[in-house]
Structures are given as structure tokens and as C-alpha cells.
């Protein structure tokens, strides 16, 4: 009887031991399966990276963010972005007719495209997205807003600048620049070392070394006599375009709010009517050509009238 009782006890303990062993085996199987899958994924990714035909995810990983080699945005994506940006509830947003010319130039720009934007606006994230394969840098007058914007959008490169001009000084500033055209305000120079009143010379060094393909001027404020106006960005854009060392021969320069006197007067003097290729009520599009270092003339043709220019581009 004792033997039978002993056998019975062993039989009762046996299922528990067997169940515990099965549980350990399941955990072991799951562990091995996980590392098998991880190994296979690594093998597939490595093969894609070396065959020259990577997937979209592979492109981002290999190129460090997709600059240069990634495919451009599909047309449907671009059109969707423009549509929703033009329907923004913000009262200062651009219309579709203003967004489209800039978007078209960015799409045709050789990759990686260098895009310089004066002003943080409702379109800031749109410009960054449309130029997702290139370099986009923003210049903002409000240092606190620039810091705030960069904090919530760390992918955006923003530099603040302290403008020294006022709109009610436009006439005197333009006259001063023309007087100094062979010295501090010459058309071809590195503005980092310039004392021209209309030149912006306190940006990071590398901003002056980049060959900008597209420049958009949509800041600073220009809504009152004490506002800084856009004389400095317009003059600076003209110098950057004429002083390029490489890249494309011409630079696309867009000036927003071109219906205002300051934008028109500064544009006529430093971007030149002869370089205007398109204009609507709010946006002017110039193509400014690179110049030789010993050039001391902003515009080649000074005889064009404002009325004839408006007629030819309207």
C-alpha cells in the first residue's frame, strides 16, 4: 500500500512539472523567433542599401535625412499642400496664385536646392516641406518668436536679425547706397565685412557662403513709418545673387507685398525691372544674374519706366 501511495503522489506531481517545462519551452521559442525576425530584417535592409535600389525608408537612413538623393514630392502631394495652405484661416496667408509660382520654381530647382526665406509666416512649414530635399533657412526679426518657433519645430533653421532701418528713411537709404556703389554698397561683395546701411552683415558666416538658388522676401514688417521695411532684405538678396561663386547662373528672388512703395522702389533699384519675369498684385518674381567682382552697377538698363514694366508683366 505504501508503494501504491508513493506512486500516486508521483503521478500527481508529474503533470505540474510537465506544464512548467512546456511554459519554458514556449518562452524559449518566442525568444528565438524574435531574434530570427530581427536578423532577417537586418539582412533585407543591408541588401537594399548595397544594391543601389533602396526603399524610401532606406533612402532616409543612408543619406542622413534624404538631402540630395531622395525623390521629389509627387505632384498630388504638392498640389494638396498648396490647396490647404491657400485655404488657411490666417488672415495674412498667401493665395494660391502667390504660392504656385514659388512652388513651381522649387520643384524645378536642382537638388539639393538652397532656399533662403526672410520672415516666419503662415507658409513657413510649407516652404520647408516643398524643399524637403534641400536646405531651407529662415531669417526672422523677432528673436523671441524665432526661438519659440525653433523650439516647437526643431527641424526648422531660423536665425534672428536686428534690422536698423525705418520705412520713413527709405529715400535717404537708397540714395546713400547709390553713393557708396563703388565702396561699401557695391553689388558684388561678402556682406559679412560690409558697412553698407542696407546690407545685413550680422548673420552666421555660412549664410554668406551658400550659393542661394531661391530667395523669398516676406519679412520684416512693413506696415508703418517706424517699421523696418524690406529695403535691407531686398538689397541683401541682390548682393547675394550677384556674388555667387557657383551653382546656377541666376537666382530666383521673390518679393511679397510688392504693391507697397518701399518694396517697389527697393526692387527697382537693387533687383531691377529688367530682371522681373512675373508679377501679380502681391508677388514679384525676379531672376538676378551673377556678376563679375569688379561690377559697380546694379541694373544694366536704367531707362525702363515703372509703367512699361507693369504693362509687360501683367
PDB file of N, CA and C in Angstrom, residues 273 276-277 306-314:
ATOM      1  N   UNK A 273      14.091  96.209 -62.762  1.00  0.00           N
ATOM      2  CA  UNK A 273      12.903  95.890 -63.560  1.00  0.00           C
ATOM      3  C   UNK A 273      13.221  94.975 -64.721  1.00  0.00           C
ATOM      4  N   UNK A 276      12.740  91.381 -63.854  1.00  0.00           N
ATOM      5  CA  UNK A 276      11.426  90.906 -63.435  1.00  0.00           C
ATOM      6  C   UNK A 276      10.822  90.019 -64.527  1.00  0.00           C
ATOM      7  N   UNK A 277      10.438  88.822 -64.146  1.00  0.00           N
ATOM      8  CA  UNK A 277       9.875  87.885 -65.115  1.00  0.00           C
ATOM      9  C   UNK A 277       8.388  87.674 -64.915  1.00  0.00           C
ATOM     10  N   UNK A 306       8.457 102.530 -64.781  1.00  0.00           N
ATOM     11  CA  UNK A 306       7.633 101.628 -63.979  1.00  0.00           C
ATOM     12  C   UNK A 306       6.378 101.253 -64.718  1.00  0.00           C
ATOM     13  N   UNK A 307       5.806 102.159 -65.458  1.00  0.00           N
ATOM     14  CA  UNK A 307       4.569 101.867 -66.161  1.00  0.00           C
ATOM     15  C   UNK A 307       4.761 100.844 -67.254  1.00  0.00           C
ATOM     16  N   UNK A 308       5.883 100.927 -67.977  1.00  0.00           N
ATOM     17  CA  UNK A 308       6.113  99.969 -69.047  1.00  0.00           C
ATOM     18  C   UNK A 308       6.401  98.590 -68.482  1.00  0.00           C
ATOM     19  N   UNK A 309       7.087  98.548 -67.322  1.00  0.00           N
ATOM     20  CA  UNK A 309       7.359  97.255 -66.694  1.00  0.00           C
ATOM     21  C   UNK A 309       6.069  96.615 -66.241  1.00  0.00           C
ATOM     22  N   UNK A 310       5.189  97.375 -65.620  1.00  0.00           N
ATOM     23  CA  UNK A 310       3.925  96.840 -65.152  1.00  0.00           C
ATOM     24  C   UNK A 310       3.111  96.296 -66.306  1.00  0.00           C
ATOM     25  N   UNK A 311       3.146  97.006 -67.437  1.00  0.00           N
ATOM     26  CA  UNK A 311       2.371  96.554 -68.588  1.00  0.00           C
ATOM     27  C   UNK A 311       2.927  95.269 -69.154  1.00  0.00           C
ATOM     28  N   UNK A 312       4.256  95.113 -69.141  1.00  0.00           N
ATOM     29  CA  UNK A 312       4.853  93.956 -69.775  1.00  0.00           C
ATOM     30  C   UNK A 312       4.719  92.694 -68.938  1.00  0.00           C
ATOM     31  N   UNK A 313       4.547  92.827 -67.627  1.00  0.00           N
ATOM     32  CA  UNK A 313       4.494  91.637 -66.778  1.00  0.00           C
ATOM     33  C   UNK A 313       3.108  91.342 -66.244  1.00  0.00           C
ATOM     34  N   UNK A 314       2.151  92.201 -66.522  1.00  0.00           N
ATOM     35  CA  UNK A 314       0.801  91.985 -66.007  1.00  0.00           C
ATOM     36  C   UNK A 314       0.045  90.996 -66.857  1.00  0.00           C
TER      37      UNK A 314
END
